[in-house]
């Protein structure tokens, strides 16, 4: 207990000195083995006392997270030993009351923090479990710090194709298992889905690849979903506008690299989010100089809509438009600029 | 190192009880209970027996497209909040330790990040403490507020669900020292949305605010703990692990939301004047209407109608021909020739359900009636194209305009100007009697206060009159 408080205090002290965390090299902590051993020994000793086992699992979880945050490497052997002992506890305890929670949290710890063969075997078993909560927990907890790889990917994919695992609900688990291979599945799903809800969810999943080049699929289907609102109270409880599918950061990168119709759609989605601000001003300034007429027109439509006051002051906007008017060769667009300027009024 | 549950549980309960009062739970100032702006934090009572504190959510705003034409946008049912649902229910559970047992509370179910209407949020566990926003005015712009809601929405829609800090069947006491879990990926100090694993309801709010660049929880006012960074998140997790971080702390670091109403601006482009409350506008004028709102953004403009069947005012959407979104201003345009004369009342809503009204009168031309033995004109408006004849020597003239008022009357005859009268202020009606009129052409002109003119010429022609 004292050690936990001390570590907490150390964290506080670091924060209060205003130090920022510099990239920390991966390192091994000589105390790691001892700490994990101590917690596991307590868990094994108290496995017949669900509430004390719950405490041990909480302590183990807190420690594993702390190692992850501070880049302390836990040797693979220690993690696999941990998994073996947790699997043994999992097999020995009943599935009632607090132990139901203990079982779920053992699945979570193994899937989240260990990628050993033992962890794979256990998680694969859970993925095929008839206990829906065990299956769901295993699929949910896998990821970059824990279980991942082709064997898990293939098993999930097979079960999805067989209809055992719901694709709508667990497509993300494929990405957790193998990020690169899952991309095509996500793209195929997005091409076919007719659900506004799934468009948003899988759109965000796609944005997680942090690659603006991938956004064409979302942009091309945005107009199909942008006017769909919640129709029932149930839909309202999880409703989000179709523009939510776009991570703003990736969308901004996308707007940098696209022109014409797709740029216009991206701008429309950004407008629907309502988050366009001063930081976007240079982007719009740049796009007003684009060689693509539709790109320039899209920016002008955006600026004219709501007089551009949603993201920049009138004075700044007037300067921008004055420059654009001087550079604009197209008569129609020149006229559009003048109309906006006229509406802005005054000098 | 290892903590034993029952004593921990008792410690947690007593610690909560001790901390509530010193940290202002009991004495905290209320927020704005009646109004709110998009992105505000709304608080209600937590409602876990034995663990009194507050529960927070992000106010999302008016629900667009769901009930698009609802006349009462300020009604709580049409406002949404996004919350980390948290504990859905608790049940008694037996905690066994060292050979003896005692009853405690365990989690029956937990609820994910979800949207619910403000009415339901307020009702879930009264009292409702109101809406709060940041102390810093620069943090309350529409752009930042929209970013808060954007992050909340994305967290809600994340495909691999962000889950609550406890699972079913765990002791409830875990809620009080588990605040936030994330997985660090790579060497970056930033914690992106994909790295979030578990959140308590106050951590959810904290993350949304921090992602918009305005963390709520500081250890000093000038030095926030930014939960979207490893450094800040671990500091907050450390506070929580020591039983020193509760949702009420968040409320104590915010202020009651200062709500602003949207501004309706009507510009008469015909005469380049601003149409003010209670003023008059000539029928057919070209009006530019804009609604501005710098906090939540303009959402809707409605026009008042009087429904004779139900005998009350009703409001209908003003046609815009475009879909509104959360900008700070929006321009409406309308062919005002299609609007009838009389009182025109607009009501504009922002996305926070706050509204303001602007009333003005659209005035037609004044009415003129000219009677002799029979009527030459009866409540005539505009410029007359005919020139009726009369043989009568005396005429009664009546002028009226209930909307804009009669501001002047000019009567000219063959001998020149017969009568000129101006009214300041304008009068709803006036009349004149002309007698002993010589033969010749007459022109009667009346004007109202918005420049509307009615012109009623006639001829006093004795011969023609005799023929008739």
GROMACS .gro file of N, CA and C in nm, chain A residues 44 47-48 85 87-94 99 103:
model
   42
   44UNK      N    1  -0.321  -1.629  -0.618
   44UNK     CA    2  -0.335  -1.776  -0.607
   44UNK      C    3  -0.377  -1.815  -0.467
   47UNK      N    4  -0.755  -1.723  -0.421
   47UNK     CA    5  -0.846  -1.752  -0.531
   47UNK      C    6  -0.982  -1.803  -0.485
   48UNK      N    7  -0.991  -1.845  -0.362
   48UNK     CA    8  -1.121  -1.888  -0.310
   48UNK      C    9  -1.197  -1.772  -0.243
   85UNK      N   10  -0.046  -1.870  -1.504
   85UNK     CA   11  -0.101  -1.875  -1.368
   85UNK      C   12  -0.241  -1.814  -1.364
   87UNK      N   13  -0.449  -1.819  -1.620
   87UNK     CA   14  -0.537  -1.918  -1.686
   87UNK      C   15  -0.575  -2.027  -1.587
   88UNK      N   16  -0.478  -2.064  -1.506
   88UNK     CA   17  -0.506  -2.168  -1.406
   88UNK      C   18  -0.611  -2.119  -1.306
   89UNK      N   19  -0.597  -1.996  -1.262
   89UNK     CA   20  -0.696  -1.940  -1.169
   89UNK      C   21  -0.833  -1.933  -1.239
   90UNK      N   22  -0.829  -1.890  -1.365
   90UNK     CA   23  -0.953  -1.879  -1.444
   90UNK      C   24  -1.026  -2.014  -1.445
   91UNK      N   25  -0.949  -2.121  -1.461
   91UNK     CA   26  -1.009  -2.254  -1.468
   91UNK      C   27  -1.060  -2.305  -1.334
   92UNK      N   28  -1.003  -2.252  -1.228
   92UNK     CA   29  -1.039  -2.306  -1.096
   92UNK      C   30  -1.156  -2.233  -1.031
   93UNK      N   31  -1.177  -2.108  -1.066
   93UNK     CA   32  -1.283  -2.032  -0.996
   93UNK      C   33  -1.418  -2.055  -1.063
   94UNK      N   34  -1.522  -2.034  -0.983
   94UNK     CA   35  -1.658  -2.052  -1.036
   94UNK      C   36  -1.697  -1.930  -1.120
   99UNK      N   37  -1.676  -1.340  -0.890
   99UNK     CA   38  -1.589  -1.422  -0.975
   99UNK      C   39  -1.623  -1.411  -1.123
  103UNK      N   40  -1.332  -1.338  -1.382
  103UNK     CA   41  -1.304  -1.413  -1.506
  103UNK      C   42  -1.289  -1.318  -1.625
   0.00000   0.00000   0.00000
